[in-house]
Amino acid sequence: MIQETLKWRSTYKPQEIRWNQVAHEGETGKASRASFHDRQGRVVLIMRPAMQNSTSQEGNIRHLVYLLENAIINLPKGQKQMSWLIDFTGWSMAVNPPMKTTREIIHILQNYYPERLGIAFLYNPPRLFQAVYRAAKYFLDPRTAEKVKFVYPKDKASDELMTTHFDVENLPKEFGGEATLEYDHEDFSRQMYEDDLKTAKYWGLEGKHYPKTNGFSPSDVVPEPAIEIASAAS
């Protein structure tokens, strides 16, 4: 698995993906890194499938890979996993990615980011999604499948599960908490460009330039804050 991962990283080069190359995929806030951690200190990725804005398989995959790399570079010292919060409010088959894309994403997650996922909460999934998940579960490793939790609003067991893993004052209302979740693409873009500087420093890519496709350029953001990169990365 290590050999295959190194081979994939040498060709796909996930560490070289920059926000200006995938920012258009994130304009609607379909996936982003949360400003809070779970109770175990894990980085949280928030996904809202109903906000899908692209039919590009490669675009969707590169956007997700970028966020995975970004989550890893922001993991606290001693923590190696992340949590996913997936809000299915408003989801329909019309915005569901093709099974080919889903299979590729599962393959990348399981083979090139093993054990990075600590837990994933599928919040308020409609009954129709059950059929989609049954098909996708066929490709999931049993250990990964055990980390996927279905949770529902106004359900005592679901509420207890969520509060076990998250502080209610940090958890967005969409997931049964008290916080307000408002995705601001400009603010998030600035955060990502700051993190791109950190990523480049960690991988020794400070001198490499990337074409600006949309959003802000790296020069638009404030200088990188002083931080010990080795302790911030996993």
PDB file of C-alpha atoms in Angstrom:
ATOM      1  CA  MET A   1       0.000   0.000   0.000  1.00  0.00           C
ATOM      2  CA  ILE A   2       2.884   2.342   0.782  1.00  0.00           C
ATOM      3  CA  GLN A   3       4.469   1.617  -2.593  1.00  0.00           C
ATOM      4  CA  GLU A   4       1.198   2.244  -4.424  1.00  0.00           C
ATOM      5  CA  THR A   5       0.636   5.453  -2.455  1.00  0.00           C
ATOM      6  CA  LEU A   6       4.108   6.754  -3.296  1.00  0.00           C
ATOM      7  CA  LYS A   7       3.557   5.889  -6.943  1.00  0.00           C
ATOM      8  CA  TRP A   8       0.213   7.720  -6.955  1.00  0.00           C
ATOM      9  CA  ARG A   9       1.618  10.777  -5.194  1.00  0.00           C
ATOM     10  CA  SER A  10       4.519  10.957  -7.636  1.00  0.00           C
ATOM     11  CA  THR A  11       2.136  11.117 -10.597  1.00  0.00           C
ATOM     12  CA  TYR A  12      -0.994  12.831  -9.211  1.00  0.00           C
ATOM     13  CA  LYS A  13       1.077  15.245  -7.048  1.00  0.00           C
ATOM     14  CA  PRO A  14      -1.657  16.070  -4.498  1.00  0.00           C
ATOM     15  CA  GLN A  15       0.745  18.250  -2.518  1.00  0.00           C
ATOM     16  CA  GLU A  16       1.025  20.575  -5.525  1.00  0.00           C
ATOM     17  CA  ILE A  17      -2.704  21.237  -5.951  1.00  0.00           C
ATOM     18  CA  ARG A  18      -3.406  24.853  -5.055  1.00  0.00           C
ATOM     19  CA  TRP A  19      -6.638  26.590  -4.158  1.00  0.00           C
ATOM     20  CA  ASN A  20      -6.682  28.743  -7.284  1.00  0.00           C
ATOM     21  CA  GLN A  21      -6.867  25.529  -9.297  1.00  0.00           C
ATOM     22  CA  VAL A  22      -9.945  24.160  -7.519  1.00  0.00           C
ATOM     23  CA  ALA A  23     -11.623  27.256  -6.048  1.00  0.00           C
ATOM     24  CA  HIS A  24     -14.380  27.198  -8.678  1.00  0.00           C
ATOM     25  CA  GLU A  25     -15.430  23.781  -7.374  1.00  0.00           C
ATOM     26  CA  GLY A  26     -15.898  25.215  -3.895  1.00  0.00           C
ATOM     27  CA  GLU A  27     -17.873  28.337  -4.752  1.00  0.00           C
ATOM     28  CA  THR A  28     -21.148  26.973  -3.357  1.00  0.00           C
ATOM     29  CA  GLY A  29     -19.610  25.602  -0.174  1.00  0.00           C
ATOM     30  CA  LYS A  30     -20.278  21.978  -1.097  1.00  0.00           C
ATOM     31  CA  ALA A  31     -17.159  20.991   0.852  1.00  0.00           C
ATOM     32  CA  SER A  32     -14.939  22.978   3.189  1.00  0.00           C
ATOM     33  CA  ARG A  33     -12.811  22.722   6.316  1.00  0.00           C
ATOM     34  CA  ALA A  34     -14.665  23.764   9.449  1.00  0.00           C
ATOM     35  CA  SER A  35     -13.348  26.396  11.847  1.00  0.00           C
ATOM     36  CA  PHE A  36     -13.762  23.998  14.791  1.00  0.00           C
ATOM     37  CA  HIS A  37     -12.512  20.549  15.815  1.00  0.00           C
ATOM     38  CA  ASP A  38     -14.342  17.596  17.307  1.00  0.00           C
ATOM     39  CA  ARG A  39     -13.895  16.573  20.940  1.00  0.00           C
ATOM     40  CA  GLN A  40     -10.817  14.517  20.020  1.00  0.00           C
ATOM     41  CA  GLY A  41      -9.164  17.477  18.363  1.00  0.00           C
ATOM     42  CA  ARG A  42      -9.669  16.174  14.846  1.00  0.00           C
ATOM     43  CA  VAL A  43     -10.000  18.498  11.873  1.00  0.00           C
ATOM     44  CA  VAL A  44     -13.582  18.564  10.572  1.00  0.00           C
ATOM     45  CA  LEU A  45     -14.582  18.608   6.908  1.00  0.00           C
ATOM     46  CA  ILE A  46     -18.135  19.733   6.187  1.00  0.00           C
ATOM     47  CA  MET A  47     -19.835  18.489   3.027  1.00  0.00           C
ATOM     48  CA  ARG A  48     -23.201  19.492   1.585  1.00  0.00           C
ATOM     49  CA  PRO A  49     -23.984  17.282  -1.421  1.00  0.00           C
ATOM     50  CA  ALA A  50     -27.064  19.337  -2.330  1.00  0.00           C
ATOM     51  CA  MET A  51     -24.720  22.250  -3.120  1.00  0.00           C
ATOM     52  CA  GLN A  52     -23.023  20.322  -5.933  1.00  0.00           C
ATOM     53  CA  ASN A  53     -22.106  22.751  -8.718  1.00  0.00           C
ATOM     54  CA  SER A  54     -20.018  20.660 -11.099  1.00  0.00           C
ATOM     55  CA  THR A  55     -20.304  17.593 -13.300  1.00  0.00           C
ATOM     56  CA  SER A  56     -16.542  17.299 -13.741  1.00  0.00           C
ATOM     57  CA  GLN A  57     -15.259  14.047 -12.270  1.00  0.00           C
ATOM     58  CA  GLU A  58     -11.666  15.256 -12.249  1.00  0.00           C
ATOM     59  CA  GLY A  59     -12.683  18.630 -10.813  1.00  0.00           C
ATOM     60  CA  ASN A  60     -14.641  17.080  -7.965  1.00  0.00           C
ATOM     61  CA  ILE A  61     -11.873  14.628  -7.146  1.00  0.00           C
ATOM     62  CA  ARG A  62      -9.092  17.239  -7.207  1.00  0.00           C
ATOM     63  CA  HIS A  63     -11.170  19.525  -4.998  1.00  0.00           C
ATOM     64  CA  LEU A  64     -11.674  16.763  -2.445  1.00  0.00           C
ATOM     65  CA  VAL A  65      -8.017  15.693  -2.574  1.00  0.00           C
ATOM     66  CA  TYR A  66      -7.007  19.313  -1.992  1.00  0.00           C
ATOM     67  CA  LEU A  67      -9.224  19.469   1.099  1.00  0.00           C
ATOM     68  CA  LEU A  68      -7.816  16.166   2.383  1.00  0.00           C
ATOM     69  CA  GLU A  69      -4.273  17.474   2.041  1.00  0.00           C
ATOM     70  CA  ASN A  70      -5.327  20.733   3.677  1.00  0.00           C
ATOM     71  CA  ALA A  71      -6.938  18.885   6.580  1.00  0.00           C
ATOM     72  CA  ILE A  72      -3.805  16.811   7.132  1.00  0.00           C
ATOM     73  CA  ILE A  73      -1.497  19.835   7.135  1.00  0.00           C
ATOM     74  CA  ASN A  74      -3.767  21.380   9.803  1.00  0.00           C
ATOM     75  CA  LEU A  75      -4.011  18.373  12.112  1.00  0.00           C
ATOM     76  CA  PRO A  76      -2.921  19.124  15.682  1.00  0.00           C
ATOM     77  CA  LYS A  77       0.269  17.493  16.889  1.00  0.00           C
ATOM     78  CA  GLY A  78      -0.361  13.851  17.760  1.00  0.00           C
ATOM     79  CA  GLN A  79      -3.620  13.625  15.787  1.00  0.00           C
ATOM     80  CA  LYS A  80      -3.701  11.739  12.488  1.00  0.00           C
ATOM     81  CA  GLN A  81      -7.398  11.519  11.665  1.00  0.00           C
ATOM     82  CA  MET A  82     -10.234  13.800  10.616  1.00  0.00           C
ATOM     83  CA  SER A  83     -14.017  13.857  11.003  1.00  0.00           C
ATOM     84  CA  TRP A  84     -16.585  14.381   8.255  1.00  0.00           C
ATOM     85  CA  LEU A  85     -19.962  16.047   8.648  1.00  0.00           C
ATOM     86  CA  ILE A  86     -22.163  15.453   5.599  1.00  0.00           C
ATOM     87  CA  ASP A  87     -25.453  17.359   5.458  1.00  0.00           C
ATOM     88  CA  PHE A  88     -27.947  15.738   3.092  1.00  0.00           C
ATOM     89  CA  THR A  89     -30.608  18.423   3.432  1.00  0.00           C
ATOM     90  CA  GLY A  90     -31.985  19.141  -0.037  1.00  0.00           C
ATOM     91  CA  TRP A  91     -30.126  16.233  -1.651  1.00  0.00           C
ATOM     92  CA  SER A  92     -31.576  14.512  -4.709  1.00  0.00           C
ATOM     93  CA  MET A  93     -30.373  12.072  -7.344  1.00  0.00           C
ATOM     94  CA  ALA A  94     -30.041  15.034  -9.732  1.00  0.00           C
ATOM     95  CA  VAL A  95     -26.973  16.251  -7.854  1.00  0.00           C
ATOM     96  CA  ASN A  96     -25.531  12.843  -7.015  1.00  0.00           C
ATOM     97  CA  PRO A  97     -22.172  12.171  -8.709  1.00  0.00           C
ATOM     98  CA  PRO A  98     -21.935   9.209 -11.097  1.00  0.00           C
ATOM     99  CA  MET A  99     -21.053   5.875  -9.494  1.00  0.00           C
ATOM    100  CA  LYS A 100     -17.753   5.958 -11.400  1.00  0.00           C
ATOM    101  CA  THR A 101     -16.794   9.139  -9.540  1.00  0.00           C
ATOM    102  CA  THR A 102     -17.905   7.669  -6.212  1.00  0.00           C
ATOM    103  CA  ARG A 103     -15.842   4.536  -6.812  1.00  0.00           C
ATOM    104  CA  GLU A 104     -12.757   6.589  -7.671  1.00  0.00           C
ATOM    105  CA  ILE A 105     -13.155   8.718  -4.543  1.00  0.00           C
ATOM    106  CA  ILE A 106     -13.526   5.614  -2.363  1.00  0.00           C
ATOM    107  CA  HIS A 107     -10.456   4.077  -4.001  1.00  0.00           C
ATOM    108  CA  ILE A 108      -8.357   7.178  -3.335  1.00  0.00           C
ATOM    109  CA  LEU A 109      -9.529   7.481   0.272  1.00  0.00           C
ATOM    110  CA  GLN A 110      -8.971   3.839   1.171  1.00  0.00           C
ATOM    111  CA  ASN A 111      -5.748   3.223  -0.705  1.00  0.00           C
ATOM    112  CA  TYR A 112      -3.906   6.549  -0.521  1.00  0.00           C
ATOM    113  CA  TYR A 113      -5.260   8.018   2.732  1.00  0.00           C
ATOM    114  CA  PRO A 114      -5.669   4.898   4.895  1.00  0.00           C
ATOM    115  CA  GLU A 115      -6.897   5.447   8.451  1.00  0.00           C
ATOM    116  CA  ARG A 116      -7.173   9.208   7.911  1.00  0.00           C
ATOM    117  CA  LEU A 117     -10.935   9.079   8.415  1.00  0.00           C
ATOM    118  CA  GLY A 118     -11.848   8.870  12.076  1.00  0.00           C
ATOM    119  CA  ILE A 119     -15.631   9.060  11.702  1.00  0.00           C
ATOM    120  CA  ALA A 120     -18.186  10.281   9.169  1.00  0.00           C
ATOM    121  CA  PHE A 121     -21.684  11.476  10.020  1.00  0.00           C
ATOM    122  CA  LEU A 122     -24.334  11.298   7.303  1.00  0.00           C
ATOM    123  CA  TYR A 123     -26.911  13.753   8.609  1.00  0.00           C
ATOM    124  CA  ASN A 124     -30.556  13.541   7.557  1.00  0.00           C
ATOM    125  CA  PRO A 125     -30.075  11.338   4.463  1.00  0.00           C
ATOM    126  CA  PRO A 126     -33.341  10.705   2.551  1.00  0.00           C
ATOM    127  CA  ARG A 127     -34.578   7.166   2.050  1.00  0.00           C
ATOM    128  CA  LEU A 128     -33.547   7.298  -1.595  1.00  0.00           C
ATOM    129  CA  PHE A 129     -29.952   7.698  -0.507  1.00  0.00           C
ATOM    130  CA  GLN A 130     -30.100   4.345   1.257  1.00  0.00           C
ATOM    131  CA  ALA A 131     -30.081   2.624  -2.136  1.00  0.00           C
ATOM    132  CA  VAL A 132     -27.131   4.753  -3.280  1.00  0.00           C
ATOM    133  CA  TYR A 133     -25.218   3.941  -0.120  1.00  0.00           C
ATOM    134  CA  ARG A 134     -25.905   0.212  -0.413  1.00  0.00           C
ATOM    135  CA  ALA A 135     -24.311   0.284  -3.857  1.00  0.00           C
ATOM    136  CA  ALA A 136     -21.346   2.366  -2.689  1.00  0.00           C
ATOM    137  CA  LYS A 137     -20.885   0.256   0.454  1.00  0.00           C
ATOM    138  CA  TYR A 138     -19.983  -2.673  -1.783  1.00  0.00           C
ATOM    139  CA  PHE A 139     -16.661  -0.905  -2.471  1.00  0.00           C
ATOM    140  CA  LEU A 140     -16.020   0.095   1.144  1.00  0.00           C
ATOM    141  CA  ASP A 141     -13.600  -1.719   3.381  1.00  0.00           C
ATOM    142  CA  PRO A 142     -15.554  -3.098   6.388  1.00  0.00           C
ATOM    143  CA  ARG A 143     -13.410  -1.027   8.757  1.00  0.00           C
ATOM    144  CA  THR A 144     -14.269   2.116   6.821  1.00  0.00           C
ATOM    145  CA  ALA A 145     -17.956   1.223   6.720  1.00  0.00           C
ATOM    146  CA  GLU A 146     -17.980   0.948  10.520  1.00  0.00           C
ATOM    147  CA  LYS A 147     -16.945   4.596  10.749  1.00  0.00           C
ATOM    148  CA  VAL A 148     -19.978   5.793   8.768  1.00  0.00           C
ATOM    149  CA  LYS A 149     -22.848   6.836  11.026  1.00  0.00           C
ATOM    150  CA  PHE A 150     -26.377   7.729   9.905  1.00  0.00           C
ATOM    151  CA  VAL A 151     -27.859  10.439  12.104  1.00  0.00           C
ATOM    152  CA  TYR A 152     -31.241  12.164  11.981  1.00  0.00           C
ATOM    153  CA  PRO A 153     -32.781  15.349  13.430  1.00  0.00           C
ATOM    154  CA  LYS A 154     -35.064  15.050  16.454  1.00  0.00           C
ATOM    155  CA  ASP A 155     -33.710  11.581  17.162  1.00  0.00           C
ATOM    156  CA  LYS A 156     -32.469  10.944  20.691  1.00  0.00           C
ATOM    157  CA  ALA A 157     -29.849   8.361  19.723  1.00  0.00           C
ATOM    158  CA  SER A 158     -28.529  10.638  16.976  1.00  0.00           C
ATOM    159  CA  ASP A 159     -28.387  13.646  19.328  1.00  0.00           C
ATOM    160  CA  GLU A 160     -26.440  11.632  21.895  1.00  0.00           C
ATOM    161  CA  LEU A 161     -24.010  10.417  19.246  1.00  0.00           C
ATOM    162  CA  MET A 162     -23.376  13.928  17.943  1.00  0.00           C
ATOM    163  CA  THR A 163     -22.875  15.459  21.395  1.00  0.00           C
ATOM    164  CA  THR A 164     -20.483  12.636  22.239  1.00  0.00           C
ATOM    165  CA  HIS A 165     -18.204  13.788  19.441  1.00  0.00           C
ATOM    166  CA  PHE A 166     -18.880  17.544  19.264  1.00  0.00           C
ATOM    167  CA  ASP A 167     -19.468  20.493  21.578  1.00  0.00           C
ATOM    168  CA  VAL A 168     -22.981  21.789  20.829  1.00  0.00           C
ATOM    169  CA  GLU A 169     -21.796  25.409  20.846  1.00  0.00           C
ATOM    170  CA  ASN A 170     -19.424  24.583  17.954  1.00  0.00           C
ATOM    171  CA  LEU A 171     -21.699  22.218  16.072  1.00  0.00           C
ATOM    172  CA  PRO A 172     -23.738  24.000  13.341  1.00  0.00           C
ATOM    173  CA  LYS A 173     -27.527  24.064  13.675  1.00  0.00           C
ATOM    174  CA  GLU A 174     -27.723  22.012  10.479  1.00  0.00           C
ATOM    175  CA  PHE A 175     -26.274  19.138  12.490  1.00  0.00           C
ATOM    176  CA  GLY A 176     -28.288  19.671  15.639  1.00  0.00           C
ATOM    177  CA  GLY A 177     -25.942  22.121  17.357  1.00  0.00           C
ATOM    178  CA  GLU A 178     -26.126  25.778  18.299  1.00  0.00           C
ATOM    179  CA  ALA A 179     -23.644  27.428  15.918  1.00  0.00           C
ATOM    180  CA  THR A 180     -24.514  29.171  12.664  1.00  0.00           C
ATOM    181  CA  LEU A 181     -22.893  27.801   9.530  1.00  0.00           C
ATOM    182  CA  GLU A 182     -22.419  30.422   6.832  1.00  0.00           C
ATOM    183  CA  TYR A 183     -20.001  29.658   4.030  1.00  0.00           C
ATOM    184  CA  ASP A 184     -18.239  32.750   2.701  1.00  0.00           C
ATOM    185  CA  HIS A 185     -16.243  31.854  -0.386  1.00  0.00           C
ATOM    186  CA  GLU A 186     -14.020  34.931  -0.231  1.00  0.00           C
ATOM    187  CA  ASP A 187     -13.100  34.403   3.418  1.00  0.00           C
ATOM    188  CA  PHE A 188     -12.513  30.695   2.881  1.00  0.00           C
ATOM    189  CA  SER A 189     -10.355  31.454  -0.165  1.00  0.00           C
ATOM    190  CA  ARG A 190      -8.151  33.727   1.933  1.00  0.00           C
ATOM    191  CA  GLN A 191      -7.755  30.967   4.510  1.00  0.00           C
ATOM    192  CA  MET A 192      -6.822  28.471   1.829  1.00  0.00           C
ATOM    193  CA  TYR A 193      -4.214  30.755   0.297  1.00  0.00           C
ATOM    194  CA  GLU A 194      -2.649  31.210   3.711  1.00  0.00           C
ATOM    195  CA  ASP A 195      -2.593  27.431   4.053  1.00  0.00           C
ATOM    196  CA  ASP A 196      -1.113  27.081   0.556  1.00  0.00           C
ATOM    197  CA  LEU A 197       1.897  29.036   1.795  1.00  0.00           C
ATOM    198  CA  LYS A 198       2.179  26.633   4.708  1.00  0.00           C
ATOM    199  CA  THR A 199       1.812  23.611   2.428  1.00  0.00           C
ATOM    200  CA  ALA A 200       4.463  24.907   0.041  1.00  0.00           C
ATOM    201  CA  LYS A 201       6.879  25.456   2.914  1.00  0.00           C
ATOM    202  CA  TYR A 202       6.276  21.980   4.313  1.00  0.00           C
ATOM    203  CA  TRP A 203       6.948  20.301   0.949  1.00  0.00           C
ATOM    204  CA  GLY A 204       9.799  22.636  -0.009  1.00  0.00           C
ATOM    205  CA  LEU A 205       7.854  24.129  -2.920  1.00  0.00           C
ATOM    206  CA  GLU A 206       8.084  27.822  -2.015  1.00  0.00           C
ATOM    207  CA  GLY A 207       9.664  28.753  -5.354  1.00  0.00           C
ATOM    208  CA  LYS A 208       7.130  26.927  -7.515  1.00  0.00           C
ATOM    209  CA  HIS A 209       4.517  29.121  -9.203  1.00  0.00           C
ATOM    210  CA  TYR A 210       0.965  28.094 -10.055  1.00  0.00           C
ATOM    211  CA  PRO A 211      -1.308  29.754 -12.610  1.00  0.00           C
ATOM    212  CA  LYS A 212      -4.130  31.870 -11.233  1.00  0.00           C
ATOM    213  CA  THR A 213      -7.457  30.599 -12.539  1.00  0.00           C
ATOM    214  CA  ASN A 214      -9.962  32.438 -10.341  1.00  0.00           C
ATOM    215  CA  GLY A 215     -10.485  33.718  -6.809  1.00  0.00           C
ATOM    216  CA  PHE A 216      -7.666  35.486  -4.965  1.00  0.00           C
ATOM    217  CA  SER A 217      -4.003  35.267  -5.784  1.00  0.00           C
ATOM    218  CA  PRO A 218      -1.545  34.342  -3.035  1.00  0.00           C
ATOM    219  CA  SER A 219      -0.354  37.957  -2.894  1.00  0.00           C
ATOM    220  CA  ASP A 220      -3.845  39.045  -1.823  1.00  0.00           C
ATOM    221  CA  VAL A 221      -3.570  37.362   1.561  1.00  0.00           C
ATOM    222  CA  VAL A 222      -1.730  38.321   4.696  1.00  0.00           C
ATOM    223  CA  PRO A 223       1.764  36.851   5.258  1.00  0.00           C
ATOM    224  CA  GLU A 224       1.969  33.337   6.609  1.00  0.00           C
ATOM    225  CA  PRO A 225       1.717  33.303  10.411  1.00  0.00           C
ATOM    226  CA  ALA A 226       4.703  32.057  12.342  1.00  0.00           C
ATOM    227  CA  ILE A 227       4.182  28.355  12.897  1.00  0.00           C
ATOM    228  CA  GLU A 228       6.232  25.228  13.287  1.00  0.00           C
ATOM    229  CA  ILE A 229       5.187  23.314  10.211  1.00  0.00           C
ATOM    230  CA  ALA A 230       6.447  19.963  11.406  1.00  0.00           C
ATOM    231  CA  SER A 231       4.195  20.117  14.461  1.00  0.00           C
ATOM    232  CA  ALA A 232       1.159  21.219  12.420  1.00  0.00           C
ATOM    233  CA  ALA A 233       1.365  18.390   9.919  1.00  0.00           C
ATOM    234  CA  SER A 234       0.624  14.740  10.475  1.00  0.00           C
TER     235      SER A 234
END
